[in-house]
PDB file of C-alpha atoms in Angstrom:
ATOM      1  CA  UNK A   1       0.538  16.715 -16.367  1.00  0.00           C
ATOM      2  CA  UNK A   2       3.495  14.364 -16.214  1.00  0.00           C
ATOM      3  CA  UNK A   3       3.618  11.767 -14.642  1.00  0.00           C
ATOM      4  CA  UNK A   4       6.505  12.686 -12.416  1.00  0.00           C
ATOM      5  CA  UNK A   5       4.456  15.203 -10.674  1.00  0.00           C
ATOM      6  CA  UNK A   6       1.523  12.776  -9.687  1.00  0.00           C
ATOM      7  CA  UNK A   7       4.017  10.418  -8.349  1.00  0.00           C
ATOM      8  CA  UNK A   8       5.439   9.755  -4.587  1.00  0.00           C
ATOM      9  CA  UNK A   9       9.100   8.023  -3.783  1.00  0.00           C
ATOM     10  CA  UNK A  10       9.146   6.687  -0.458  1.00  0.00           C
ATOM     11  CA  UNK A  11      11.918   4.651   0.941  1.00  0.00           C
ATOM     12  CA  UNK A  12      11.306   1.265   2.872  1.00  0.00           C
ATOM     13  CA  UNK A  13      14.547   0.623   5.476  1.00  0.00           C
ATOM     14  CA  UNK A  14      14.541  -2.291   8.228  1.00  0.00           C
ATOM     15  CA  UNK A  15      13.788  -5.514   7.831  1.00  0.00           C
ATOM     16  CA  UNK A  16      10.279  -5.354  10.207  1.00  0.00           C
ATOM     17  CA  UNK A  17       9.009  -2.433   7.910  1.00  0.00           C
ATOM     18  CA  UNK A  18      10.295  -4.385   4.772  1.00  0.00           C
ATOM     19  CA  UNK A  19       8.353  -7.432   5.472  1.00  0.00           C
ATOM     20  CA  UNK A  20       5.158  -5.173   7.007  1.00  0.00           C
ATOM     21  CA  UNK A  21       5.646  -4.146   3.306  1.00  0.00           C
ATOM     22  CA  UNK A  22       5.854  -6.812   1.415  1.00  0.00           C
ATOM     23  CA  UNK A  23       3.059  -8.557   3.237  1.00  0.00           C
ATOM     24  CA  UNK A  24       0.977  -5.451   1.918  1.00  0.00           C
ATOM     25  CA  UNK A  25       1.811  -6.067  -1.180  1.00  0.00           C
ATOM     26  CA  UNK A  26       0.468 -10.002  -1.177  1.00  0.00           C
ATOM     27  CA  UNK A  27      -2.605  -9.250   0.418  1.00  0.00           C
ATOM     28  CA  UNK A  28      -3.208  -6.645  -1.415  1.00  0.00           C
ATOM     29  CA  UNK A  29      -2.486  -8.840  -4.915  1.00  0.00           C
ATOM     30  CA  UNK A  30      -4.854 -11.654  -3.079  1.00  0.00           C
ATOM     31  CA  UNK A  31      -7.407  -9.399  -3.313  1.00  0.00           C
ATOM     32  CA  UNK A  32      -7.205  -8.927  -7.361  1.00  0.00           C
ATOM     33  CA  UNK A  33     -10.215 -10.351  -9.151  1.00  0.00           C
ATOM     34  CA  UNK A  34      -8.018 -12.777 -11.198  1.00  0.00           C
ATOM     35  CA  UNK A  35      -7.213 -15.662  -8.868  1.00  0.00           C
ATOM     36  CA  UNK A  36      -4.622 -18.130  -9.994  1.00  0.00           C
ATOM     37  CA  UNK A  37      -4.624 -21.443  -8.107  1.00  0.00           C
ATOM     38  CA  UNK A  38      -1.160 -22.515  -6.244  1.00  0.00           C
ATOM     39  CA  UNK A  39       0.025 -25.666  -4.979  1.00  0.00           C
ATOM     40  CA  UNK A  40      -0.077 -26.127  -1.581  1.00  0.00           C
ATOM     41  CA  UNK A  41       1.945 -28.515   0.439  1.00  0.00           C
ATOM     42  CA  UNK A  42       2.219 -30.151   3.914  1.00  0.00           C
ATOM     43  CA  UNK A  43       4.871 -29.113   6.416  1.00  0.00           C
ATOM     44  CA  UNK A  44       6.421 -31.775   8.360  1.00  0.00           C
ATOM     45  CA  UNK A  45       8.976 -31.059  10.809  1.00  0.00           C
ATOM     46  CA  UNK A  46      11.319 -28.202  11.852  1.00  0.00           C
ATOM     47  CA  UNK A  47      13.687 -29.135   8.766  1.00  0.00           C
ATOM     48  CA  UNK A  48      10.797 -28.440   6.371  1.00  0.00           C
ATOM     49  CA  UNK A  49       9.859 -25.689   8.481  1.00  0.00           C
ATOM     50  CA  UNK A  50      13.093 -23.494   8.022  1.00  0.00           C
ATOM     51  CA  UNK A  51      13.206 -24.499   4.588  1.00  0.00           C
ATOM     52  CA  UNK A  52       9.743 -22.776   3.703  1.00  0.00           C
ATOM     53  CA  UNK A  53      10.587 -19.823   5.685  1.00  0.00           C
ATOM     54  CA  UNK A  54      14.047 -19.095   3.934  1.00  0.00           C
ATOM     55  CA  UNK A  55      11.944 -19.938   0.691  1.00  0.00           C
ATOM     56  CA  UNK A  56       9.125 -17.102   1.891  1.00  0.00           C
ATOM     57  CA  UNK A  57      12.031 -14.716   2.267  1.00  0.00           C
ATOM     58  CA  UNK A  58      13.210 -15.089  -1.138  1.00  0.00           C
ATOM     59  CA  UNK A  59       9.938 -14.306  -2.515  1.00  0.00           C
ATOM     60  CA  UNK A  60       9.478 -11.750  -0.381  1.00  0.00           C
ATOM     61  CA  UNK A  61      12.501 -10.002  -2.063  1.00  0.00           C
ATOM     62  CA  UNK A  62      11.794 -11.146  -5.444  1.00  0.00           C
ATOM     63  CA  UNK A  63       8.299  -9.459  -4.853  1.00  0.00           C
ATOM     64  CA  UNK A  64       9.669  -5.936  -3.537  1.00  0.00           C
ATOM     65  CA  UNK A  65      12.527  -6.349  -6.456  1.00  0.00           C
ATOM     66  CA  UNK A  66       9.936  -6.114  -8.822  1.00  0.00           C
ATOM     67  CA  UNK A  67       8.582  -2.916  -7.788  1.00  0.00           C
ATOM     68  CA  UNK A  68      11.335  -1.296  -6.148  1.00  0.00           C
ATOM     69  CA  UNK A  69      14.910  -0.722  -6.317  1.00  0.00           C
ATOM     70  CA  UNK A  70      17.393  -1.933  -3.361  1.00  0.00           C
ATOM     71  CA  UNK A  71      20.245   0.459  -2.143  1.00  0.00           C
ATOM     72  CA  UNK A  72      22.757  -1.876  -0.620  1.00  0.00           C
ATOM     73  CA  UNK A  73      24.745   1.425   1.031  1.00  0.00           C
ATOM     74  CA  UNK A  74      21.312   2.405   2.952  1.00  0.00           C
ATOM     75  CA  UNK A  75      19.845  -1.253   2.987  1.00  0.00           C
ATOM     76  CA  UNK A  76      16.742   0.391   1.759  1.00  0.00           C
ATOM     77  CA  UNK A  77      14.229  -0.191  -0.937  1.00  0.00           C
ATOM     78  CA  UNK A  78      13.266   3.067  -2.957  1.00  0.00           C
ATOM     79  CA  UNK A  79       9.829   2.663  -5.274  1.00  0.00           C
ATOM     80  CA  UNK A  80       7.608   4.929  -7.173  1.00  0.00           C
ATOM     81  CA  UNK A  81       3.664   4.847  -6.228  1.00  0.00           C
ATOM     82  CA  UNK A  82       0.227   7.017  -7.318  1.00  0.00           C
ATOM     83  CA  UNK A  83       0.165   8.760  -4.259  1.00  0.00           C
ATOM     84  CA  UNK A  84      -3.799   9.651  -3.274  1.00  0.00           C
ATOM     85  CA  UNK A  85      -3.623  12.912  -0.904  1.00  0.00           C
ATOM     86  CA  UNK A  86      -6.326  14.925   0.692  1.00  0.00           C
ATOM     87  CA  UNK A  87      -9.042  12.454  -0.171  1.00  0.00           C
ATOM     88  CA  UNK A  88     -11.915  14.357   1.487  1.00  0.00           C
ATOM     89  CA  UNK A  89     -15.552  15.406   1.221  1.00  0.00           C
ATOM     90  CA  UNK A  90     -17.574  19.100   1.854  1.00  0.00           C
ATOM     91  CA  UNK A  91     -19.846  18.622   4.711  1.00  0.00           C
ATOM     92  CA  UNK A  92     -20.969  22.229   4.665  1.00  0.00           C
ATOM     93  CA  UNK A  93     -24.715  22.349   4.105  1.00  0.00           C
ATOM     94  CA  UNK A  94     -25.827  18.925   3.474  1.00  0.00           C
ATOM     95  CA  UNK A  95     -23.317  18.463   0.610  1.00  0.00           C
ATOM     96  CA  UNK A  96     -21.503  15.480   2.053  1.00  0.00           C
ATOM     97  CA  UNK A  97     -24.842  13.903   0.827  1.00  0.00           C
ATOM     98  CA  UNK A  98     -24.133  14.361  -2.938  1.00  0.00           C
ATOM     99  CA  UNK A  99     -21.560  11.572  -3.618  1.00  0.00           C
ATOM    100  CA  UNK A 100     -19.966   9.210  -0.922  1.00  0.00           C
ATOM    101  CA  UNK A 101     -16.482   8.510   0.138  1.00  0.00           C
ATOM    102  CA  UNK A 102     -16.515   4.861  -2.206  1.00  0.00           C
ATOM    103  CA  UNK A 103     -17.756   6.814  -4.947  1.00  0.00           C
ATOM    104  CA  UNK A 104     -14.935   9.685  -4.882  1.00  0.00           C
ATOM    105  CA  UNK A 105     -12.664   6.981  -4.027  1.00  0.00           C
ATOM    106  CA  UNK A 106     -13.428   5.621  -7.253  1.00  0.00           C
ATOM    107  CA  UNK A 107     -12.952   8.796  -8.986  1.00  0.00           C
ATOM    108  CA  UNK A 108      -9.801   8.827  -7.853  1.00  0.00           C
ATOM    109  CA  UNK A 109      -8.951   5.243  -9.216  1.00  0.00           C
ATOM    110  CA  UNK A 110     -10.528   5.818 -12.651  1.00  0.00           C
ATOM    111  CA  UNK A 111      -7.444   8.431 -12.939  1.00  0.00           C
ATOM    112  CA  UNK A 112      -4.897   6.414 -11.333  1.00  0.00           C
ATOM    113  CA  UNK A 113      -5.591   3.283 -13.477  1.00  0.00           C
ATOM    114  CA  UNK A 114      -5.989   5.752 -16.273  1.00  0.00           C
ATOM    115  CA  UNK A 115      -2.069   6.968 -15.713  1.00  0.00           C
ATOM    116  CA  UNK A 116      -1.335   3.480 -15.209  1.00  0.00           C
ATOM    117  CA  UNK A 117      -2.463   2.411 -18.915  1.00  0.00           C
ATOM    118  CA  UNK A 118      -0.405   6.116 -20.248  1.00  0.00           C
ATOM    119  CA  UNK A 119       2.819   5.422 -17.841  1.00  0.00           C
ATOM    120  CA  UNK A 120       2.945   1.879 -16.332  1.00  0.00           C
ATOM    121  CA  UNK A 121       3.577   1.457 -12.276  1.00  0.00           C
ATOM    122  CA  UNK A 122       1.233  -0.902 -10.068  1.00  0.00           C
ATOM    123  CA  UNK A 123       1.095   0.436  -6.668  1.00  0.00           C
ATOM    124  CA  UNK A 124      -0.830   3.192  -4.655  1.00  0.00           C
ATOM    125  CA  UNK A 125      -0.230   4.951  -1.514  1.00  0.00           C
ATOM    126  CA  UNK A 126      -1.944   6.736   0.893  1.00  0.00           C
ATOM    127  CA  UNK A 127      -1.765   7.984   4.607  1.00  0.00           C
ATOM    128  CA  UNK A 128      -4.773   7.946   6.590  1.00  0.00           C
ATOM    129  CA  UNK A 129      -5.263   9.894  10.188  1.00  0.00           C
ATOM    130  CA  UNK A 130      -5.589   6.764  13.000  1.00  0.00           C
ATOM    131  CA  UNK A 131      -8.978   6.660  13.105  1.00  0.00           C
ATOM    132  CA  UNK A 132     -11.209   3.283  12.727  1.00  0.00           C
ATOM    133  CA  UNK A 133     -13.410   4.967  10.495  1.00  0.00           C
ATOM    134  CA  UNK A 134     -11.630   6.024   8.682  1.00  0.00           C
ATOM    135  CA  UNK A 135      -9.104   2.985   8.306  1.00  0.00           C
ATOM    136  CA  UNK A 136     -12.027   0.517   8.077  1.00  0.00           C
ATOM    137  CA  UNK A 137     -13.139   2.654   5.029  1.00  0.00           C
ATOM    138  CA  UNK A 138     -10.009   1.952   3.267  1.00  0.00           C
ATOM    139  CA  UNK A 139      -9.374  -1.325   4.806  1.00  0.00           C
ATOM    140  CA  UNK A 140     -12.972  -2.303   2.874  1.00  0.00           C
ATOM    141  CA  UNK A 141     -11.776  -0.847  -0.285  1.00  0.00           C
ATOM    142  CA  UNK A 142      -8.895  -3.258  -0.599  1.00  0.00           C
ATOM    143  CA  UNK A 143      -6.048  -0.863   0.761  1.00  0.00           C
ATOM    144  CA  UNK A 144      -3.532  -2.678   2.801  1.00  0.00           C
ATOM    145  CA  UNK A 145      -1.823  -1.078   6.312  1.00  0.00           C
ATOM    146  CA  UNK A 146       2.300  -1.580   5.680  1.00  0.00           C
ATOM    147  CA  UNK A 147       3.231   0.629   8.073  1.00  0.00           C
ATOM    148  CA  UNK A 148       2.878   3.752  10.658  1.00  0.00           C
ATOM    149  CA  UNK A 149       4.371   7.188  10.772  1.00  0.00           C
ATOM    150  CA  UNK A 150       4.800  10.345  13.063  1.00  0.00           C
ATOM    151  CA  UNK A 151       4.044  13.251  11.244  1.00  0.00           C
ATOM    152  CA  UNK A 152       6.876  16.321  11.368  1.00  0.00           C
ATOM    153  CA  UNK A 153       5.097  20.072  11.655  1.00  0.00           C
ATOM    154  CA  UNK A 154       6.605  23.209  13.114  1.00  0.00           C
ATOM    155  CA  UNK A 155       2.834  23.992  13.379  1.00  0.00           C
ATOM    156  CA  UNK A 156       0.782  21.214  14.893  1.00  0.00           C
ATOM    157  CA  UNK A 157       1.903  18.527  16.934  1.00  0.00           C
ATOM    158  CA  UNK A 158       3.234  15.449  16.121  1.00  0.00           C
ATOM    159  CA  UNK A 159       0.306  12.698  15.316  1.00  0.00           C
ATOM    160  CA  UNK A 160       0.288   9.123  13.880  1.00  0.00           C
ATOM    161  CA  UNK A 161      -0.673   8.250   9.933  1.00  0.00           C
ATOM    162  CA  UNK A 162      -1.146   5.211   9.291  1.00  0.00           C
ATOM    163  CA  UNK A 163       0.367   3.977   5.223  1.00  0.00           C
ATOM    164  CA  UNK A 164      -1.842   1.906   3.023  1.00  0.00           C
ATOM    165  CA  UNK A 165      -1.106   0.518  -0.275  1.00  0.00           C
ATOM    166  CA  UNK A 166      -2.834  -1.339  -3.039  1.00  0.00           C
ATOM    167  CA  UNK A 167      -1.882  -2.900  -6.286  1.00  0.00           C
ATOM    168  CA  UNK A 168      -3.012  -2.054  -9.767  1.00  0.00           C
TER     169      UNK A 168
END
C-alpha cells in the first residue's frame, strides 16, 4: 500500500484555528511517556508579560513549521497526517463483546506506528461525531480536540465533527 494512499492533507487557515492547533499539538506531546524537564520562570509585570507571549508565538510557529508547510498566498498551513476513519465496532448479536473500542483503537496504532517506522510523519487525525462518549473515549486515549467542522452531504444534513490529533 503506499503510503500516499493511507495519508490525509488538511489545511489549517486563521490564526484562532492555528493556535487551537498548535495547542493540540503540545498537549498532545505532554502526554508522551518521555518527559523532559524545562525551566520555568517567574513573570513579573506587563513588560515580562508581552515578552513571554510574543516568545509563545514564536514557538508556536516553530512547532507547526516542523510538521507543516506555510503558504504565505493563503496564510495557511498544509501538513500530512495518518488519518484513522470509520473506527467502529459490530454490535449485531452480542459481538460488540469480542474486543473493545481501546483494544481496536490499538490495532489501529500498531499499524500507524508501524508506517511511521517504514515512512516517517508524527501526527494522527481523526473526526469524531459530537458526542461525549464518544469524545471522552478519545479524549482518554490521548487524542487532542484542535478544532470543529460542519460536514458537506447532498444526502444528510449538515452535522458537527469534532478533529482530534495526536503525536507519534
Amino acid at each position: 500500500m503506499a503510503t500516499s494512499s493511507i495519508m490525509k492533507n488538511f489545511v489549517i487557515s486563521g490564526r484562532e484555528q492555528v493556535e487551537m492547533f498548535a495547542d493540540a499539538i503540545e498537549a498532545s506531546a505532554n502526554d508522551r511517556p518521555v518527559r523532559i524537564p524545562v525551566a520555568a520562570k517567574e513573570i513579573k509585570g506587563e513588560a515580562e508579560l508581552r515578552a513571554f507571549m510574543e516568545m509563545r508565538s514564536n514557538t508556536v510557529k516553530r512547532k507547526i513549521k516542523r510538521v507543516s508547510e506555510f503558504d504565505s498566498q493563503t496564510n495557511s498551513y498544509t501538513m500530512s497526517a495518518y488519518l484513522i476513519a470509520q473506527l467502529g465496532k459490530n454490535y449485531t448479536d452480542g459481538r460488540n463483546k469480542e474486543i473493545t473500542g481501546t483494544e481496536l483503537l490499538e490495532l489501529a496504532w500498531s499499524v500507524i506506528e508501524d508506517m511511521q517506522y517504514r515512512g516517517g510523519g508524527m501526527v494522527v487525525f481523526l473526526e469524531a461525531n459530537n458526542e461525549e462518549k464518544l469524545l471522552s473515549f478519545y479524549r482518554d486515549n490521548k487524542f487532542r480536540q484542535f478544532d470543529t467542522r460542519l460536514t458537506a452531504s447532498k444526502e444528510a444534513e449538515p452535522h458537527e465533527l469534532v478533529q482530534f490529533l495526536r503525536l507519534l
